[in-house]
């Protein structure tokens, strides 16, 4: 299986916020944004693995800015690390000023997807080779995030979380 770069999975979805997608304050529903991020992340994971992919977890979501009615919203997703059968997908959400074109980062999220075959059985995915400084930073942080998640879920002993422990020992 040939290794791939994050750029091979990069997925960009742009859309406008419509009235039926907003809350009483005329801002995009958080659940609507979660669904948009899930779709973009699923496409990115599928591009990396060339398999059916399923959402395993939503590891992190930051709703930093409200996204008002009428906003042009761009969701960018790319695989940030690949393991045996799973992939971490990092998602950035941008809003665009309709008058001057300036983009502002509004939100971000990290999802985990698993590649499966036609019967739903997890299947191997290609290795990921980061290229840019941002891709390398996200790649390196992914193992710490995974270990933290496993420790908190009781699926890994803290003593075995070597990458996580390295943050606290010198």
C-alpha positions in Angstrom: 0.0 0.0 0.0 1.5 3.3 -1.1 1.9 6.1 1.5 -0.1 9.3 0.8 0.3 12.9 1.8 -2.5 14.9 3.6 -3.0 16.9 0.4 -4.2 13.8 -1.4 -7.2 13.7 1.0 -7.9 17.5 1.2 -11.6 18.2 0.8 -13.1 21.6 0.6 -16.9 22.2 0.8 -18.3 25.7 0.4 -21.9 26.7 1.1 -24.1 29.5 2.3 -26.0 29.6 5.5 -29.7 29.6 4.8 -32.6 30.6 7.1 -33.8 27.0 7.8 -30.3 26.2 9.1 -30.2 29.0 11.8 -31.2 29.3 15.4 -33.3 32.1 17.1 -30.2 34.3 17.0 -29.9 33.8 13.2 -26.7 31.9 13.5 -25.9 28.5 12.1 -27.1 25.6 14.3 -24.1 23.8 15.9 -25.6 20.5 14.7 -25.8 21.7 11.2 -22.1 22.6 11.3 -21.2 19.2 12.8 -23.0 17.5 9.9 -21.1 19.6 7.4 -17.8 18.8 9.1 -18.7 15.1 9.2 -19.4 15.0 5.5 -16.2 16.7 4.6 -14.2 14.5 6.9 -15.8 11.4 5.6 -14.8 12.4 2.0 -11.2 13.1 3.2 -11.0 9.8 4.9 -12.4 8.0 1.9 -9.9 9.7 -0.4 -7.0 8.6 1.8 -8.2 5.0 2.2 -10.2 4.5 -1.0 -12.6 2.6 1.2 -16.0 3.1 2.8 -15.4 5.1 6.0 -17.4 5.4 9.2 -17.2 8.0 11.9 -15.7 6.4 15.0 -15.5 9.5 17.2 -15.7 13.3 17.3 -12.6 14.0 19.4 -12.7 17.8 19.5 -14.9 20.6 18.4 -14.3 24.3 19.0 -17.2 26.7 18.2 -15.1 29.8 18.3 -17.2 32.2 16.3 -20.9 32.3 15.5 -21.7 31.9 11.8 -24.5 34.3 10.9 -27.3 33.8 8.4 -26.1 34.5 4.8 -22.4 33.7 5.6 -20.3 31.9 3.0 -18.9 28.9 5.0 -15.9 26.8 3.8 -15.2 23.5 5.5 -11.7 22.1 4.9 -10.8 18.6 5.9 -7.6 16.5 5.5 -6.3 13.3 7.1 -3.8 14.3 9.8 -2.6 10.8 10.8 -3.3 7.3 9.7 -3.0 4.3 11.9 -3.7 0.6 11.1 -7.4 0.9 10.2 -8.3 4.4 11.5 -7.5 8.0 10.5 -7.6 11.2 12.3 -9.1 14.0 10.2 -8.5 17.6 11.1 -11.2 20.1 10.0 -10.9 23.9 9.7 -14.1 26.0 9.2 -13.8 29.5 7.6 -16.3 32.3 7.0 -15.8 34.6 4.2 -16.7 38.3 4.2 -19.0 38.7 1.2 -17.9 42.3 0.5 -14.1 42.0 0.7 -13.4 38.3 0.5 -11.5 38.1 3.7 -11.5 34.7 5.3 -11.7 34.2 9.1 -11.2 30.9 10.9 -14.5 30.3 12.8 -14.2 26.8 14.1 -12.1 23.6 14.1 -12.7 20.0 14.8 -10.9 16.6 14.9 -12.8 13.4 13.9 -11.7 9.8 13.8 -12.8 7.6 10.9 -12.4 3.8 10.4 -12.0 2.3 6.9 -14.2 -0.8 6.4 -14.8 -3.3 3.7 -18.2 -4.1 2.1 -19.1 -6.2 5.2 -18.3 -3.5 7.7 -15.0 -5.1 8.8 -12.2 -2.7 9.5 -9.5 -2.7 6.8 -6.0 -1.4 6.6 -5.3 2.2 5.4 -2.2 3.7 3.7 0.5 5.3 5.8 0.4 9.2 5.9 3.5 11.2 5.2 3.1 14.9 6.2 4.9 17.5 4.1 4.2 21.0 5.3 5.0 22.4 8.8 1.3 22.5 9.7 0.8 18.9 8.5 3.9 17.8 10.5 2.6 19.6 13.7 -0.9 18.0 13.3 0.7 14.6 12.6 2.9 14.7 15.7 0.1 15.9 17.9 -2.3 13.1 16.7 -0.5 10.3 18.6 -0.7 12.3 21.9 -4.4 13.0 21.3 -5.0 9.3 20.6 -3.1 8.2 23.7 -5.0 10.7 25.8 -8.3 9.5 24.5 -7.4 5.9 25.2 -6.2 6.6 28.7 -9.4 8.6 29.5 -11.5 5.7 28.1 -9.6 3.2 30.3 -8.3 1.4 27.2 -4.6 2.3 27.8 -2.6 2.4 31.0 -1.1 5.8 31.6 2.3 4.2 31.9 2.0 3.0 28.3 1.2 6.4 26.9 4.8 7.2 26.0 4.1 10.2 23.8 1.8 11.7 26.3 4.3 11.1 29.2 7.0 12.8 27.2 5.1 16.1 27.5 5.7 16.0 31.3 9.1 14.5 31.6 12.4 15.9 30.4 
